[in-house]
Coordinates of C-alpha atoms and ligand atoms in Angstrom, one line a residue:
M955 CA -200.5 159.0 -181.5
E956 CA -201.4 158.5 -185.2
N957 CA -198.0 158.2 -186.5
K958 CA -196.4 156.5 -183.5
R959 CA -195.5 152.8 -183.9
V960 CA -197.6 150.8 -181.5
R961 CA -195.5 149.2 -178.8
L962 CA -196.7 147.1 -175.9
R963 CA -194.8 145.3 -173.3
F964 CA -195.4 142.4 -171.0
A965 CA -193.5 143.2 -167.8
P966 CA -193.7 140.3 -165.4
S967 CA -191.6 140.1 -162.2
P968 CA -189.8 136.8 -161.9
T969 CA -191.3 136.0 -158.5
G970 CA -192.9 132.7 -159.4
G971 CA -194.6 130.8 -162.1
L972 CA -196.6 132.8 -164.6
H973 CA -200.2 132.0 -163.8
M974 CA -203.1 132.3 -166.4
G975 CA -204.0 135.8 -165.3
G976 CA -200.5 136.8 -166.4
V977 CA -200.8 134.9 -169.6
R978 CA -204.0 136.8 -170.3
T979 CA -202.3 140.2 -169.7
A980 CA -199.6 139.1 -172.2
L981 CA -202.2 137.9 -174.6
F982 CA -204.3 141.0 -174.7
S983 CA -201.1 143.1 -175.2
Y984 CA -199.9 140.8 -177.9
L985 CA -203.2 140.8 -179.8
F986 CA -203.4 144.6 -179.7
A987 CA -199.8 145.0 -180.9
K988 CA -200.3 142.5 -183.8
K989 CA -203.5 144.1 -184.8
Y990 CA -201.7 147.4 -185.4
N991 CA -198.6 145.8 -186.8
G992 CA -196.7 146.9 -183.8
D993 CA -194.2 145.5 -181.4
F994 CA -194.6 143.2 -178.4
I995 CA -191.8 143.3 -175.8
L996 CA -190.9 141.2 -172.9
R997 CA -189.3 143.2 -170.0
I998 CA -188.2 141.4 -166.8
E999 CA -188.9 143.5 -163.7
D1000 CA -186.5 142.1 -161.3
T1001 CA -185.7 144.9 -159.1
D1002 CA -187.1 143.4 -155.9
Q1003 CA -184.2 141.0 -155.3
T1004 CA -185.8 139.7 -152.1
R1005 CA -188.7 138.1 -154.1
F1006 CA -186.5 136.7 -156.9
V1007 CA -187.4 133.0 -157.7
K1008 CA -185.0 130.9 -159.5
G1009 CA -186.3 129.5 -162.7
A1010 CA -189.2 131.9 -162.9
E1011 CA -187.8 133.9 -165.9
E1012 CA -187.1 130.7 -167.8
Y1013 CA -190.7 129.5 -167.1
I1014 CA -192.2 132.8 -168.3
I1015 CA -190.2 132.5 -171.6
E1016 CA -191.2 128.9 -172.1
S1017 CA -194.8 129.6 -171.4
L1018 CA -195.0 132.5 -173.9
K1019 CA -193.4 130.3 -176.5
W1020 CA -195.8 127.4 -175.8
C1021 CA -198.8 129.8 -176.0
G1022 CA -197.6 131.3 -179.2
I1023 CA -197.5 134.8 -177.7
E1024 CA -194.0 135.5 -178.9
P1025 CA -192.5 138.9 -178.2
N1026 CA -190.4 140.3 -181.1
E1027 CA -188.1 142.1 -178.7
G1028 CA -187.0 141.3 -175.1
V1029 CA -185.5 138.9 -172.7
G1030 CA -185.2 135.5 -174.4
F1031 CA -186.5 136.7 -177.7
G1032 CA -183.7 138.8 -179.1
D1033 CA -182.5 142.3 -178.5
G1034 CA -184.2 145.3 -180.0
P1035 CA -183.2 148.9 -179.9
H1036 CA -183.8 149.3 -176.2
A1037 CA -181.7 146.4 -174.8
P1038 CA -181.1 145.3 -172.1
Y1039 CA -184.7 144.3 -171.1
R1040 CA -183.9 143.1 -167.6
Q1041 CA -184.3 145.8 -165.1
S1042 CA -181.4 144.7 -162.8
E1043 CA -179.1 145.2 -165.8
R1044 CA -180.6 148.5 -166.7
K1045 CA -180.1 149.6 -163.1
N1046 CA -176.4 148.7 -163.3
M1047 CA -176.2 151.1 -166.3
G1048 CA -177.5 154.0 -164.2
I1049 CA -180.6 154.5 -166.2
Y1050 CA -183.0 154.9 -163.2
K1051 CA -180.6 157.0 -161.1
K1052 CA -180.6 159.7 -163.8
Y1053 CA -184.3 160.1 -163.5
A1054 CA -184.3 159.9 -159.7
D1055 CA -181.7 162.6 -159.6
Q1056 CA -183.8 164.7 -161.8
L1057 CA -186.8 164.4 -159.6
I1058 CA -184.6 165.3 -156.5
S1059 CA -183.1 168.3 -158.2
T1060 CA -186.5 169.7 -159.4
G1061 CA -187.9 169.2 -155.8
H1062 CA -190.4 166.5 -156.7
A1063 CA -188.7 163.8 -154.7
Y1064 CA -186.8 163.8 -151.4
Y1065 CA -184.5 161.6 -149.2
A1066 CA -186.0 159.8 -146.3
F1067 CA -183.8 158.3 -143.5
D1068 CA -186.5 156.7 -141.4
T1069 CA -185.8 153.3 -139.9
P1070 CA -188.3 150.5 -140.1
E1071 CA -188.9 151.1 -136.3
E1072 CA -189.7 154.8 -136.9
L1073 CA -192.0 153.9 -139.7
D1074 CA -193.8 151.5 -137.5
A1075 CA -194.0 154.0 -134.7
M1076 CA -195.6 156.5 -137.1
R1077 CA -198.2 153.9 -138.2
K1078 CA -199.1 153.1 -134.6
R1079 CA -199.4 156.8 -133.7
L1080 CA -201.8 157.4 -136.6
E1081 CA -203.8 154.3 -135.8
L1082 CA -204.2 155.5 -132.2
A1083 CA -205.4 158.9 -133.6
K1084 CA -207.9 156.9 -135.6
V1085 CA -206.5 157.8 -139.0
A1086 CA -208.2 155.4 -141.4
A1087 CA -205.3 154.8 -143.8
P1088 CA -202.0 155.8 -142.2
Q1089 CA -199.6 156.8 -144.7
Y1090 CA -196.3 158.7 -145.4
N1091 CA -197.7 161.9 -147.0
S1092 CA -197.6 165.7 -147.2
V1093 CA -198.8 165.9 -143.6
T1094 CA -196.9 163.1 -141.8
R1095 CA -193.7 163.7 -143.7
Q1096 CA -193.3 166.9 -141.6
N1097 CA -192.7 164.8 -138.5
M1098 CA -190.3 162.3 -140.0
R1099 CA -186.6 162.2 -140.7
N1100 CA -186.4 163.3 -144.3
S1101 CA -184.8 166.1 -146.4
I1102 CA -188.0 168.2 -146.3
A1103 CA -188.4 168.2 -142.5
L1104 CA -184.7 168.3 -141.6
S1105 CA -182.3 171.1 -142.2
E1106 CA -179.8 171.0 -145.0
D1107 CA -177.0 170.5 -142.4
E1108 CA -178.7 167.6 -140.8
V1109 CA -179.3 165.9 -144.2
K1110 CA -175.7 166.5 -145.1
K1111 CA -174.5 164.9 -141.8
L1112 CA -176.7 161.8 -142.3
M1113 CA -175.6 161.4 -145.9
D1114 CA -171.9 161.8 -144.9
S1115 CA -172.2 159.3 -142.1
G1116 CA -173.6 156.7 -144.6
C1117 CA -177.0 156.5 -143.1
P1118 CA -179.2 154.4 -145.2
Y1119 CA -181.9 156.3 -147.1
V1120 CA -184.7 155.9 -149.6
I1121 CA -185.9 158.4 -152.2
R1122 CA -189.6 159.2 -152.0
L1123 CA -192.0 160.9 -154.4
K1124 CA -193.2 164.2 -153.1
V1125 CA -197.0 164.0 -153.6
P1126 CA -198.7 167.4 -153.4
R1127 CA -201.6 168.0 -151.0
N1128 CA -205.1 168.1 -152.1
E1129 CA -204.7 168.0 -155.8
E1130 CA -206.9 166.4 -158.3
I1131 CA -205.2 163.7 -160.5
R1132 CA -207.1 162.8 -163.6
F1133 CA -206.2 160.1 -166.1
H1134 CA -207.9 158.1 -168.8
D1135 CA -208.1 154.3 -168.8
I1136 CA -209.0 152.7 -172.1
I1137 CA -211.2 150.1 -170.2
R1138 CA -212.5 152.2 -167.4
G1139 CA -212.8 155.7 -168.9
W1140 CA -211.8 158.8 -166.8
V1141 CA -210.5 158.2 -163.3
V1142 CA -210.2 161.1 -160.9
V1143 CA -208.3 160.7 -157.6
N1144 CA -207.5 163.3 -155.0
S1145 CA -203.8 163.3 -154.2
T1146 CA -204.7 163.0 -150.4
Q1147 CA -205.3 159.4 -151.1
V1148 CA -201.8 158.8 -152.6
D1149 CA -198.8 158.3 -150.4
D1150 CA -195.3 159.4 -150.9
K1151 CA -194.2 156.3 -152.7
V1152 CA -190.7 155.0 -152.3
L1153 CA -188.9 155.4 -155.8
V1154 CA -185.5 154.2 -154.9
K1155 CA -184.8 151.7 -152.1
S1156 CA -181.9 151.9 -149.6
D1157 CA -180.0 149.3 -151.6
G1158 CA -180.1 151.7 -154.6
M1159 CA -182.6 149.6 -156.5
P1160 CA -185.6 151.5 -158.1
T1161 CA -189.0 150.3 -157.1
Y1162 CA -191.6 149.2 -159.7
H1163 CA -193.1 152.7 -159.5
L1164 CA -190.1 154.5 -160.8
A1165 CA -188.5 151.7 -162.9
H1166 CA -191.6 150.9 -165.0
V1167 CA -192.2 154.6 -165.7
V1168 CA -188.6 155.2 -166.9
D1169 CA -188.7 152.0 -168.9
D1170 CA -192.0 152.7 -170.6
I1171 CA -190.7 156.2 -171.6
E1172 CA -187.3 154.9 -172.8
M1173 CA -188.8 151.9 -174.7
E1174 CA -191.4 154.1 -176.3
I1175 CA -194.4 152.1 -175.0
T1176 CA -197.6 153.3 -176.3
H1177 CA -200.1 151.2 -174.2
A1178 CA -199.4 149.8 -170.8
V1179 CA -201.7 146.9 -170.0
R1180 CA -201.7 145.5 -166.5
G1181 CA -203.8 144.0 -163.8
E1182 CA -206.4 145.9 -161.9
E1183 CA -204.4 145.7 -158.8
W1184 CA -202.2 148.5 -160.1
L1185 CA -205.0 151.0 -160.5
P1186 CA -204.6 152.5 -157.0
S1187 CA -200.9 153.3 -157.8
A1188 CA -201.6 154.8 -161.2
P1189 CA -202.1 158.4 -159.8
A1190 CA -198.6 158.3 -158.5
H1191 CA -197.3 157.2 -161.8
I1192 CA -199.1 160.0 -163.5
L1193 CA -197.2 162.4 -161.2
I1194 CA -193.9 160.8 -162.0
Y1195 CA -194.5 161.2 -165.7
R1196 CA -195.6 164.8 -165.1
Y1197 CA -192.6 165.7 -162.9
L1198 CA -190.2 164.2 -165.4
G1199 CA -191.7 166.4 -168.0
C1200 CA -192.8 163.4 -169.9
E1201 CA -196.5 163.4 -169.6
Y1202 CA -196.8 163.5 -173.4
K1203 CA -194.8 160.3 -173.7
M1204 CA -197.1 158.5 -171.2
P1205 CA -198.6 155.3 -172.6
L1206 CA -202.3 154.9 -172.6
L1207 CA -203.3 152.7 -169.7
A1208 CA -205.5 149.7 -169.7
H1209 CA -206.2 148.0 -166.3
L1210 CA -207.6 144.5 -166.9
P1211 CA -210.4 143.1 -164.7
L1212 CA -209.7 140.4 -162.2
I1213 CA -210.3 136.7 -163.0
L1214 CA -212.9 135.6 -160.4
K1215 CA -213.7 132.2 -159.0
T1216 CA -216.5 130.3 -160.7
D1217 CA -219.1 131.5 -158.2
G1218 CA -217.9 135.0 -158.6
N1219 CA -216.9 135.1 -154.9
G1220 CA -213.4 136.6 -155.0
K1221 CA -210.3 136.4 -157.0
L1222 CA -209.4 133.1 -158.6
S1223 CA -206.6 131.5 -156.5
K1224 CA -203.6 129.7 -158.0
R1225 CA -204.6 126.9 -155.5
D1226 CA -208.0 126.7 -157.1
K1227 CA -209.5 123.2 -156.7
S1228 CA -211.7 122.9 -159.8
G1229 CA -209.3 120.4 -161.4
I1230 CA -208.4 122.8 -164.2
P1231 CA -204.9 124.0 -164.2
M1232 CA -204.1 127.6 -163.1
F1233 CA -200.6 127.7 -164.9
P1234 CA -199.8 127.2 -168.5
L1235 CA -197.1 124.6 -167.8
N1236 CA -196.2 122.5 -164.8
W1237 CA -194.6 124.7 -162.1
S1238 CA -192.8 123.6 -159.0
D1239 CA -192.2 126.5 -156.7
P1240 CA -188.6 126.2 -155.4
A1241 CA -189.3 128.3 -152.4
S1242 CA -192.5 126.7 -151.1
G1243 CA -192.0 123.3 -152.7
E1244 CA -195.6 123.5 -154.1
N1245 CA -196.3 121.8 -157.4
Y1246 CA -198.9 123.1 -159.9
V1247 CA -200.0 121.3 -163.0
G1248 CA -200.0 123.0 -166.3
Y1249 CA -202.5 123.2 -169.2
R1250 CA -199.8 121.8 -171.5
E1251 CA -199.2 118.7 -169.4
S1252 CA -202.9 118.2 -168.7
G1253 CA -203.6 117.7 -172.3
F1254 CA -205.0 121.0 -173.3
F1255 CA -204.3 122.3 -176.8
K1256 CA -202.6 125.6 -176.7
D1257 CA -205.2 127.1 -179.2
A1258 CA -208.0 126.0 -176.9
F1259 CA -206.4 127.5 -173.8
I1260 CA -205.7 130.8 -175.7
N1261 CA -209.2 130.9 -177.1
M1262 CA -210.7 130.4 -173.6
L1263 CA -208.4 133.0 -172.1
A1264 CA -209.3 135.6 -174.7
L1265 CA -212.9 135.4 -173.9
L1266 CA -212.2 135.7 -170.2
G1267 CA -213.1 139.4 -169.7
W1268 CA -213.4 140.3 -173.4
N1269 CA -216.2 139.7 -175.8
P1270 CA -216.2 140.1 -179.5
G1271 CA -219.7 141.7 -179.7
T1272 CA -221.0 138.6 -181.6
T1273 CA -222.0 135.1 -180.7
Q1274 CA -218.8 133.6 -182.2
E1275 CA -216.9 131.6 -179.6
I1276 CA -214.2 129.7 -181.5
F1277 CA -211.4 132.0 -182.8
S1278 CA -208.1 131.3 -184.4
Q1279 CA -205.2 133.4 -183.3
Q1280 CA -205.5 135.4 -186.4
E1281 CA -209.2 136.0 -185.9
L1282 CA -208.5 137.1 -182.3
I1283 CA -206.0 139.6 -183.6
E1284 CA -208.5 141.0 -186.0
A1285 CA -211.4 141.2 -183.6
F1286 CA -209.6 142.3 -180.4
S1287 CA -210.2 145.8 -178.9
F1288 CA -209.8 147.1 -175.4
E1289 CA -213.2 148.8 -175.6
R1290 CA -214.7 145.4 -175.5
V1291 CA -212.8 144.4 -172.3
H1292 CA -215.2 144.4 -169.4
K1293 CA -214.7 146.6 -166.4
S1294 CA -216.0 144.0 -163.9
G1295 CA -214.3 140.8 -163.0
A1296 CA -214.5 137.8 -165.3
K1297 CA -215.7 134.5 -163.9
F1298 CA -213.6 131.5 -164.6
D1299 CA -215.7 128.6 -165.8
P1300 CA -213.9 125.1 -165.6
E1301 CA -216.6 123.3 -167.6
K1302 CA -216.3 125.9 -170.5
T1303 CA -212.6 125.5 -170.4
K1304 CA -213.0 121.7 -171.0
W1305 CA -215.6 122.5 -173.7
F1306 CA -213.1 124.7 -175.6
N1307 CA -210.6 121.8 -175.6
Q1308 CA -213.3 119.4 -176.9
Q1309 CA -214.1 121.8 -179.8
Y1310 CA -210.5 121.9 -180.8
L1311 CA -210.1 118.1 -180.4
R1312 CA -213.1 117.5 -182.7
K1313 CA -211.8 119.8 -185.3
K1314 CA -208.4 118.1 -185.6
P1315 CA -207.9 115.6 -188.4
N1316 CA -208.1 112.0 -187.3
K1317 CA -204.6 111.3 -188.5
E1318 CA -203.2 114.0 -186.1
L1319 CA -205.3 112.7 -183.2
A1320 CA -203.9 109.2 -183.9
E1321 CA -200.4 110.5 -183.8
L1322 CA -201.1 112.2 -180.5
F1323 CA -202.9 109.1 -179.1
S1324 CA -200.3 106.6 -180.2
P1325 CA -197.7 107.2 -177.3
I1326 CA -200.6 106.7 -174.8
L1327 CA -201.9 103.7 -176.5
N1328 CA -198.4 102.2 -176.7
E1329 CA -198.2 102.4 -172.9
K1330 CA -201.6 101.0 -172.2
L1331 CA -201.1 98.1 -174.6
A1332 CA -197.7 97.3 -173.1
I1333 CA -199.4 96.9 -169.7
A1334 CA -201.5 94.3 -171.4
N1335 CA -198.6 92.6 -173.1
L1336 CA -199.7 93.8 -176.5
D1337 CA -197.8 95.5 -179.2
I1338 CA -199.1 98.6 -181.0
Q1339 CA -197.7 97.1 -184.2
N1340 CA -200.6 94.6 -184.1
F1341 CA -202.9 97.4 -185.1
S1342 CA -202.8 99.3 -188.4
T1343 CA -202.6 102.9 -188.6
D1344 CA -205.9 103.0 -190.4
F1345 CA -207.5 101.1 -187.5
I1346 CA -206.1 103.6 -184.9
I1347 CA -207.2 106.5 -187.0
G1348 CA -210.7 104.9 -187.2
V1349 CA -210.9 104.5 -183.4
C1350 CA -210.0 108.2 -182.9
N1351 CA -212.7 109.2 -185.3
L1352 CA -215.3 107.2 -183.3
V1353 CA -214.2 108.1 -179.8
K1354 CA -213.4 111.8 -180.2
E1355 CA -217.0 113.0 -180.0
K1356 CA -217.2 111.8 -176.4
S1357 CA -213.8 113.0 -175.3
H1358 CA -212.4 116.3 -174.0
F1359 CA -208.8 115.2 -174.1
I1360 CA -206.6 112.7 -176.0
D1361 CA -206.2 111.0 -172.7
D1362 CA -210.0 110.2 -172.6
F1363 CA -209.5 108.1 -175.8
W1364 CA -208.2 105.0 -173.9
N1365 CA -211.1 105.1 -171.3
T1366 CA -213.8 105.5 -174.0
G1367 CA -212.3 103.2 -176.6
H1368 CA -210.0 100.6 -174.9
Y1369 CA -212.2 97.7 -176.1
F1370 CA -211.3 98.4 -179.7
F1371 CA -207.9 97.0 -178.8
I1372 CA -208.6 94.6 -176.0
A1373 CA -211.7 92.3 -176.0
P1374 CA -213.8 92.8 -172.9
T1375 CA -213.3 90.6 -169.9
S1376 CA -216.1 92.0 -167.8
Y1377 CA -219.5 93.2 -169.0
D1378 CA -221.9 95.8 -167.7
K1379 CA -223.8 93.9 -165.0
E1380 CA -226.8 96.0 -165.0
V1381 CA -227.4 95.6 -168.7
I1382 CA -226.8 91.9 -168.6
K1383 CA -229.3 91.5 -165.6
K1384 CA -231.9 93.5 -167.3
R1385 CA -231.5 92.2 -170.9
W1386 CA -230.2 88.7 -170.9
N1387 CA -233.0 86.1 -171.0
S1388 CA -233.6 82.6 -172.3
A1389 CA -233.9 83.8 -175.8
S1390 CA -230.6 85.8 -175.9
A1391 CA -228.2 83.0 -176.7
N1392 CA -230.3 82.0 -179.7
F1393 CA -230.5 85.6 -180.9
I1394 CA -226.7 86.1 -180.6
N1395 CA -226.1 82.8 -182.5
A1396 CA -228.5 83.9 -185.2
V1397 CA -226.6 87.1 -185.5
I1398 CA -223.3 85.2 -185.8
I1399 CA -224.6 83.0 -188.5
L1400 CA -225.8 85.9 -190.6
F1401 CA -222.5 87.9 -190.0
E1402 CA -220.5 84.9 -191.2
D1403 CA -222.2 85.2 -194.6
I1404 CA -221.2 88.9 -195.1
N1405 CA -218.4 89.4 -197.5
D1406 CA -217.9 93.1 -197.3
F1407 CA -218.3 93.7 -193.5
T1408 CA -219.6 97.4 -193.6
A1409 CA -221.7 99.1 -191.0
A1410 CA -224.7 99.1 -193.4
E1411 CA -224.4 95.3 -194.1
A1412 CA -223.9 94.5 -190.4
E1413 CA -226.9 96.5 -189.5
A1414 CA -229.0 94.7 -192.1
A1415 CA -227.9 91.4 -190.9
F1416 CA -228.6 92.3 -187.2
K1417 CA -232.1 93.4 -188.2
A1418 CA -232.7 90.2 -190.1
A1419 CA -231.7 88.2 -187.0
C1420 CA -234.1 90.3 -184.9
A1421 CA -236.9 89.5 -187.4
S1422 CA -236.1 85.8 -187.6
Q1423 CA -236.2 85.6 -183.8
N1424 CA -239.2 87.8 -183.4
I1425 CA -237.4 90.3 -181.2
A1426 CA -237.7 94.1 -181.4
A1427 CA -234.3 95.5 -182.3
G1428 CA -234.5 98.1 -179.4
E1429 CA -234.7 95.3 -176.9
V1430 CA -231.4 93.7 -177.8
M1431 CA -229.4 96.6 -179.2
Q1432 CA -227.7 97.5 -175.9
L1433 CA -227.2 93.9 -175.0
F1434 CA -225.5 93.3 -178.3
R1435 CA -223.3 96.3 -177.7
V1436 CA -222.3 95.1 -174.2
C1437 CA -221.4 91.7 -175.8
L1438 CA -218.8 93.5 -178.0
S1439 CA -217.5 96.2 -175.8
G1440 CA -218.4 95.4 -172.2
I1441 CA -219.9 98.9 -171.9
G1442 CA -223.5 100.0 -172.2
G1443 CA -222.7 103.2 -174.2
G1444 CA -220.3 104.3 -176.9
P1445 CA -220.1 105.5 -180.4
V1446 CA -222.5 104.8 -183.2
L1447 CA -223.1 101.1 -182.8
F1448 CA -222.6 99.7 -186.3
E1449 CA -219.7 101.9 -187.1
M1450 CA -218.1 100.4 -184.0
V1451 CA -219.0 96.9 -185.3
E1452 CA -217.4 97.6 -188.8
L1453 CA -214.3 98.9 -187.2
I1454 CA -213.9 96.0 -184.8
G1455 CA -214.1 93.7 -187.9
K1456 CA -215.9 90.6 -188.8
K1457 CA -213.7 88.0 -187.3
E1458 CA -213.2 89.7 -183.9
V1459 CA -216.9 90.6 -183.7
I1460 CA -218.0 87.0 -184.2
N1461 CA -215.3 85.9 -181.7
R1462 CA -216.6 88.3 -179.1
L1463 CA -220.2 87.4 -179.7
A1464 CA -219.4 83.7 -179.4
K1465 CA -217.6 84.3 -176.1
A1466 CA -220.4 86.4 -174.6
A1467 CA -223.0 83.9 -175.6
T1468 CA -221.2 81.1 -173.8
S1469 CA -220.3 83.3 -170.8
F1470 CA -224.0 84.2 -170.1
A1471 CA -225.4 80.9 -171.1
G1472 CA -226.3 79.9 -167.7
N1473 CA -228.0 83.2 -166.7
Ligands
LIG269 N1 -194.0 143.9 -162.8 C1 -195.3 144.2 -162.7 C2 -196.1 142.9 -162.3 O1 -195.5 141.8 -162.4 C3 -195.9 144.7 -164.0 C4 -197.0 145.6 -164.1 C5 -197.0 146.3 -165.3 O2 -197.3 145.7 -166.4 O3 -196.7 147.5 -165.4 O4 -197.2 142.9 -161.8

């Protein structure tokens, strides 16, 4: 192990959009490979032609690119020494057949001719006999149509007649299979619990069980990271490595815990209703017609998404929560991946985006906000050109604290661009009284005298107006804010005043004073 180059693969099947659980598998493999200056490979496992979904492969590639989890070898990322990386192409080169033939000739695999009806009948028989988990195994295979139960002559006849067959792994009876998982430690399973898995289907295609073992051997994979759902088949895989005489080439295994619903009750579904996406990018399933929104299109920053995902089932052993990709690479280890399921937390997911949003330079935020602003202003027949870049940057600086997404900027800060036409009724009802108009006019007079209209100058003038009218500042503060923005809450008041600017502030105050005069 010491002198072997670290090589990890992400091996999705193109059976649909890559959901965030898949992205996490890719991420953990990527982080580990980069930590040890190794290789990260994308292999497409497309041997199950019946489940092939158009566009899925392209979606996987685009998702990895957006996430910044880029393989240095593999489909869509350039060939390495073990091309091709698509299993259907490898199958056409006879790669899997060679290994299947080896298992047949050494007696560790056999031909089975059973029809679906015969398999069904076997299952029913076993169910009637109260067998808990009916399976094709060392006992039941004796009563089926396969090259172990049938005579050599019968097998030959079936073969010659072109009868369809599969190749099955011959799992021994009552043998202990032990293997080590980097996350779970030692796992011991009795072979009685393992069925005679199909290795090659009747169409000549290898199944996942055979194909991934062969490819992990040939591609010199050192660590195989995959979802927990593969743990029950791992013993069969161990046997395949052993029977191929390749146990020493077997990668270390790491089975990742499930991602659970927020309440911890069951696996997180791709149809989760928390309002947080389950897919990295928008995905339309061509088969079902279902549409799923992506993190990217929902306004998440990819760094925030990746940071959140890294902490879903892994902990750094410290209280640090914000990690750059480089920091993740340095801190990551499989030993710190939890054995139990990781609860998905929608609020925390938004919190991560907020942290990244706050950290971004205001100039960058303004660039990201401008297209949205443009659209919103167009609806009001306004032109973005009427506002200076510095003004837009200033707005971003003030509204970012209260926003999770760039999209929130308009909702929290539209009044910077368009004077309010309606005012928070509750505040007006509670705070507007017979003295209010005089007070607002006093503020206007003092504001008019300010030359350098800064937050500090405006605040001093506001306080002077309060004093002259004998009003406590606390009593009119919110009313004053509503006159300017229409809304009872918002950013630091006098910074907001400074940014709106003297002329516009005075206009808005005058308008409000006349609007509520009769109240
Ligand atoms: N093709 C398998 C899947 O999509 C990959 C499992 C593995 O990584 O070995 O689940």
